[in-house]
Amino acid sequence: MVKKVAVIGAGVSGLISLKCCVDEGLEPTCFEGTEDIGGLWRFKETVDDGRASIYQSVITNTSKEMSCFSDFPMPEDFPNFLHNSKLLEYFRIVAKKFDLLKYIQFQTTVLSVQRRPDFASSGQWEIVTVSNGKERSTVFDAVMVCSGHHILPHLPLQSFPGIEKFKGQYFHSRQYKQTEGFEGKRILVIGLGNSASDIAVELSKKAAQVFISTRHGSWVKSRISDDGYPWDMIFHTRFASMLRNTLPRTVLKWMTEQQMNQWFSHENYGLEPQNKYLMKEVVLNDDLPSRLLCGLVKVKPRVKELTETTAVFEDGTMEEDIDVIVFATGYTFSFPFLEETVVKVENNMVSLYKCIFPPQLQKSTLACIGLIQPLGSIFPTVELQARWVTRVFKDLCTLPSESIMMADIIKRNEKRIDLFGKSNSQILQTNYIDYLDELALEIGVKPDPFSLLLKDPKLAIKLYFGPCNSYQYRLVGPGQWEGARSAIFTQNQRILKPLKTRSLKASSTFPLSFLLKILGLLAILVGFLLQLQ
Ligand SMILES: Cc1cc2nc3c(=O)[nH]c(=O)nc-3n(C[C@H](O)[C@H](O)[C@H](O)COP(=O)(O)OP(=O)(O)OC[C@H]3O[C@@H](n4cnc5c(N)ncnc54)[C@H](O)[C@@H]3O)c2cc1C
Ligand SMILES: *[C@@H]1O[C@H](CO)[C@@H](O)[C@H](O)[C@H]1NC(C)=O
């Protein structure tokens, strides 16, 4: 019987794992190397080894209603996209509300996690930690690894011939904190991910000129979508997800292109992705197109070569007098405290069942939480992971045989390459709702809009056409929360509240769209039933 669970790390993944352990009646102990909670989201002026490091201005790219935990909405007056300090505040409120701090041993680093000699029967682990120079060994029934994957910089210097001659300054994006010291400089940012775009935009306000070099291009989206709602509330609905899964590829590609180019033409701005079908690397940035239009940032292709002061690009063009190169080239990950026979990282890849469990252990008592990059918010994702894992630990859910798990891992990987491409940066990428539903199905908490159609049509419509928020996974099954339905219906209020800082008279609306949606859902149901026959 699993009772004592070790949680490694007190970032978001660690905190939610703690909460899920408590919810399931397990006894967790969390080891956190630093002196505080929050992991990546606790900004520090310094760049510390073994810890994620963010720039001062980081704002979430997933909205508050799509990023909160399933039984605890963010405070009504919190903005929809949160500055890192505000998100940390939410995590502090969560930790206090669920009384999680008492389980955490701070400034305690995990050195090793090893199977006990009787592992085949007990499933137990021996964990060695160090605190204040003192080592200690403790036995646990199960382990949740929540150590994060934005810690080790990926710095592909070998792809930049001549870098050793370069006279200017160069560093990985994790070293970047704010604009001071970059005034009047000519700066080259390598990469076109979220961090690269943020840093290029921010520096362009002070620098003489910023260049952004990209091999493959990217779709760039605004945080602001239809009617000014957060992008993810419009993008991540079950209806939209169903369309993306069932439409023929060519139609989907065409639709994606139309959607992405609504704001500005990616072709004209030199950003168009090489493979336009792939869903990868949607960059969320409200300012990049405007910076490009103003000429403060310029897009360049891949760097072919560097000299003392010049960058030579693939297309033969050159930019001279470069002072600074920022490598926003992403991260790699490793688990220095785990044996290779437990979790093996090879070519930046791991083989984990449903991105969580090593398939080859005799007992499923070790899980990796948060080793994933969903197209939506990671917070509800790690929450469902932790809910499932704690129930597997308790034998309330069981895993299939090793061969079935291996086959699933291979299939998942093929599907990922098909959807997101082979690039190294896409190795942890997953679909959003599909993955959430997959976990929810295992736990028994997946909501079914169709079965609700007669009983609670209003809710059914919301579930299918509304944003797929985490509350949806608290409506039925284990861990049900009586506030879930109401949280779904009061969502709009919490979205608008922080914007209503100047009161205006409300106007009335006729619920025509509601009627249309009911009819639409019925049509889909009928279509589905006909197909079954
Ligand atoms: C710039 C940036 C912006 C992002 N924005 C978003 C966003 O808007 N929305 C979103 O959904 N996701 C976003 N992400 C993804 C991000 O991965 C998650 O938001 C999340 O913070 C990951 O949390 P974590 O707990 O898994 O890891 P971390 O936050 O890195 O926490 C890991 C913790 O484990 C501790 N630790 C590590 N090793 C040990 C050890 N051996 N012993 C003891 N303790 C240890 C560390 O000290 C740390 O506290 C962003 C990522 C980056 C880099
Ligand atoms: C948000 O930004 C982080 C950091 O670049 C990235 O890992 C994550 O995938 C982004 N999320 C979405 C939904 O685009």
PDB file of C-alpha atoms and ligand atoms in Angstrom, residues 8-15 31-34 36-42 50-55 58-62 67 87 91 108-111 146-151 194-195 198 331 336-337 369-372 374 376-380 382, ligand 1:
ATOM      1  CA  ILE A   8      10.669  16.514  -5.870  1.00  0.00           C
ATOM      2  CA  GLY A   9      10.380  20.279  -6.467  1.00  0.00           C
ATOM      3  CA  ALA A  10       7.918  22.931  -5.274  1.00  0.00           C
ATOM      4  CA  GLY A  11       7.160  24.655  -8.571  1.00  0.00           C
ATOM      5  CA  VAL A  12       3.641  24.502  -9.969  1.00  0.00           C
ATOM      6  CA  SER A  13       3.929  20.780 -10.667  1.00  0.00           C
ATOM      7  CA  GLY A  14       5.147  20.066  -7.135  1.00  0.00           C
ATOM      8  CA  LEU A  15       2.462  22.183  -5.477  1.00  0.00           C
ATOM      9  CA  PHE A  31      11.897  18.459  -1.232  1.00  0.00           C
ATOM     10  CA  GLU A  32      12.676  21.870  -2.700  1.00  0.00           C
ATOM     11  CA  GLY A  33      16.262  22.875  -3.420  1.00  0.00           C
ATOM     12  CA  THR A  34      15.634  26.613  -3.035  1.00  0.00           C
ATOM     13  CA  ASP A  36      10.733  29.210  -1.588  1.00  0.00           C
ATOM     14  CA  ILE A  37       7.889  27.893  -3.760  1.00  0.00           C
ATOM     15  CA  GLY A  38       6.997  28.897  -7.342  1.00  0.00           C
ATOM     16  CA  GLY A  39       9.925  27.467  -9.340  1.00  0.00           C
ATOM     17  CA  LEU A  40      10.154  29.174 -12.705  1.00  0.00           C
ATOM     18  CA  TRP A  41       7.607  31.816 -11.732  1.00  0.00           C
ATOM     19  CA  ARG A  42       9.617  33.242  -8.829  1.00  0.00           C
ATOM     20  CA  GLY A  50      20.031  24.305 -11.394  1.00  0.00           C
ATOM     21  CA  ARG A  51      17.080  26.667 -11.323  1.00  0.00           C
ATOM     22  CA  ALA A  52      14.891  28.147 -14.075  1.00  0.00           C
ATOM     23  CA  SER A  53      15.528  31.834 -14.760  1.00  0.00           C
ATOM     24  CA  ILE A  54      13.055  34.257 -16.356  1.00  0.00           C
ATOM     25  CA  TYR A  55      13.206  37.891 -17.478  1.00  0.00           C
ATOM     26  CA  VAL A  58       7.400  37.678 -18.380  1.00  0.00           C
ATOM     27  CA  ILE A  59       3.620  37.627 -18.694  1.00  0.00           C
ATOM     28  CA  THR A  60       1.669  34.375 -19.062  1.00  0.00           C
ATOM     29  CA  ASN A  61       0.692  33.329 -22.579  1.00  0.00           C
ATOM     30  CA  THR A  62      -2.299  31.357 -21.304  1.00  0.00           C
ATOM     31  CA  SER A  67      -4.718  28.361 -16.279  1.00  0.00           C
ATOM     32  CA  LEU A  87       0.880  34.360 -10.987  1.00  0.00           C
ATOM     33  CA  PHE A  91       0.314  30.036  -6.190  1.00  0.00           C
ATOM     34  CA  THR A 108      16.807  20.473   0.537  1.00  0.00           C
ATOM     35  CA  THR A 109      18.111  19.090  -2.725  1.00  0.00           C
ATOM     36  CA  VAL A 110      17.464  15.565  -3.919  1.00  0.00           C
ATOM     37  CA  LEU A 111      20.753  13.863  -4.813  1.00  0.00           C
ATOM     38  CA  CYS A 146       8.428  17.661 -10.459  1.00  0.00           C
ATOM     39  CA  SER A 147      11.842  19.172 -11.111  1.00  0.00           C
ATOM     40  CA  GLY A 148      10.987  21.205 -14.241  1.00  0.00           C
ATOM     41  CA  HIS A 149      12.438  21.248 -17.739  1.00  0.00           C
ATOM     42  CA  HIS A 150      13.384  24.878 -18.342  1.00  0.00           C
ATOM     43  CA  ILE A 151      16.646  24.721 -16.436  1.00  0.00           C
ATOM     44  CA  ASN A 194       7.911  32.964 -27.213  1.00  0.00           C
ATOM     45  CA  SER A 195      11.027  34.050 -25.336  1.00  0.00           C
ATOM     46  CA  ASP A 198       9.433  38.824 -26.117  1.00  0.00           C
ATOM     47  CA  TYR A 331      16.210  24.059 -23.250  1.00  0.00           C
ATOM     48  CA  PRO A 336      20.657  13.851 -12.545  1.00  0.00           C
ATOM     49  CA  PHE A 337      19.194  12.135  -9.469  1.00  0.00           C
ATOM     50  CA  ILE A 369       4.890  15.435 -13.695  1.00  0.00           C
ATOM     51  CA  GLY A 370       5.049  18.415 -16.059  1.00  0.00           C
ATOM     52  CA  LEU A 371       7.460  16.947 -18.591  1.00  0.00           C
ATOM     53  CA  ILE A 372       5.231  18.146 -21.374  1.00  0.00           C
ATOM     54  CA  PRO A 374       0.786  21.311 -24.343  1.00  0.00           C
ATOM     55  CA  GLY A 376      -2.649  25.149 -23.982  1.00  0.00           C
ATOM     56  CA  SER A 377      -1.925  25.935 -20.369  1.00  0.00           C
ATOM     57  CA  ILE A 378       0.343  23.569 -18.510  1.00  0.00           C
ATOM     58  CA  PHE A 379      -1.342  24.125 -15.137  1.00  0.00           C
ATOM     59  CA  PRO A 380      -4.596  22.165 -15.682  1.00  0.00           C
ATOM     60  CA  VAL A 382      -0.164  18.878 -14.614  1.00  0.00           C
TER      61      VAL A 382
HETATM   62  C1  LIG B   1       9.547  32.078 -20.000  1.00  0.00           C
HETATM   63  C2  LIG B   1       8.515  31.007 -19.812  1.00  0.00           C
HETATM   64  C3  LIG B   1       7.166  31.334 -19.812  1.00  0.00           C
HETATM   65  C4  LIG B   1       6.186  30.368 -19.644  1.00  0.00           C
HETATM   66  N1  LIG B   1       4.872  30.749 -19.681  1.00  0.00           N
HETATM   67  C5  LIG B   1       3.906  29.815 -19.550  1.00  0.00           C
HETATM   68  C6  LIG B   1       2.513  30.190 -19.557  1.00  0.00           C
HETATM   69  O1  LIG B   1       2.171  31.360 -19.685  1.00  0.00           O
HETATM   70  N2  LIG B   1       1.573  29.232 -19.425  1.00  0.00           N
HETATM   71  C7  LIG B   1       1.929  27.921 -19.286  1.00  0.00           C
HETATM   72  O2  LIG B   1       1.035  27.093 -19.180  1.00  0.00           O
HETATM   73  N3  LIG B   1       3.230  27.530 -19.235  1.00  0.00           N
HETATM   74  C8  LIG B   1       4.223  28.438 -19.373  1.00  0.00           C
HETATM   75  N4  LIG B   1       5.546  28.050 -19.326  1.00  0.00           N
HETATM   76  C9  LIG B   1       5.860  26.627 -19.114  1.00  0.00           C
HETATM   77  C10 LIG B   1       6.405  26.296 -17.684  1.00  0.00           C
HETATM   78  O3  LIG B   1       7.118  25.124 -17.835  1.00  0.00           O
HETATM   79  C11 LIG B   1       5.321  26.111 -16.649  1.00  0.00           C
HETATM   80  O4  LIG B   1       4.593  27.287 -16.558  1.00  0.00           O
HETATM   81  C12 LIG B   1       5.705  25.729 -15.210  1.00  0.00           C
HETATM   82  O5  LIG B   1       6.246  26.834 -14.523  1.00  0.00           O
HETATM   83  C13 LIG B   1       6.581  24.554 -14.992  1.00  0.00           C
HETATM   84  O6  LIG B   1       6.545  24.253 -13.599  1.00  0.00           O
HETATM   85  P1  LIG B   1       7.308  23.051 -12.926  1.00  0.00           P
HETATM   86  O7  LIG B   1       6.866  22.999 -11.523  1.00  0.00           O
HETATM   87  O8  LIG B   1       7.120  21.830 -13.746  1.00  0.00           O
HETATM   88  O9  LIG B   1       8.860  23.424 -13.034  1.00  0.00           O
HETATM   89  P2  LIG B   1       9.659  24.612 -12.279  1.00  0.00           P
HETATM   90  O10 LIG B   1       8.829  25.798 -12.150  1.00  0.00           O
HETATM   91  O11 LIG B   1      10.976  24.732 -12.981  1.00  0.00           O
HETATM   92  O12 LIG B   1       9.894  24.039 -10.804  1.00  0.00           O
HETATM   93  C14 LIG B   1      10.818  23.011 -10.519  1.00  0.00           C
HETATM   94  C15 LIG B   1      11.206  23.104  -9.057  1.00  0.00           C
HETATM   95  O13 LIG B   1      11.963  21.955  -8.699  1.00  0.00           O
HETATM   96  C16 LIG B   1      13.080  22.342  -7.920  1.00  0.00           C
HETATM   97  N5  LIG B   1      14.119  21.301  -8.100  1.00  0.00           N
HETATM   98  C17 LIG B   1      14.722  20.913  -9.270  1.00  0.00           C
HETATM   99  N6  LIG B   1      15.595  19.920  -9.043  1.00  0.00           N
HETATM  100  C18 LIG B   1      15.542  19.647  -7.718  1.00  0.00           C
HETATM  101  C19 LIG B   1      16.230  18.700  -6.874  1.00  0.00           C
HETATM  102  N7  LIG B   1      17.126  17.835  -7.345  1.00  0.00           N
HETATM  103  N8  LIG B   1      15.943  18.708  -5.543  1.00  0.00           N
HETATM  104  C20 LIG B   1      15.019  19.582  -5.021  1.00  0.00           C
HETATM  105  N9  LIG B   1      14.346  20.487  -5.777  1.00  0.00           N
HETATM  106  C21 LIG B   1      14.605  20.520  -7.108  1.00  0.00           C
HETATM  107  C22 LIG B   1      13.465  23.702  -8.463  1.00  0.00           C
HETATM  108  O14 LIG B   1      14.183  24.449  -7.498  1.00  0.00           O
HETATM  109  C23 LIG B   1      12.083  24.303  -8.746  1.00  0.00           C
HETATM  110  O15 LIG B   1      11.560  24.999  -7.657  1.00  0.00           O
HETATM  111  C24 LIG B   1       6.555  29.008 -19.478  1.00  0.00           C
HETATM  112  C25 LIG B   1       7.912  28.667 -19.482  1.00  0.00           C
HETATM  113  C26 LIG B   1       8.892  29.639 -19.656  1.00  0.00           C
HETATM  114  C27 LIG B   1      10.344  29.245 -19.662  1.00  0.00           C
END
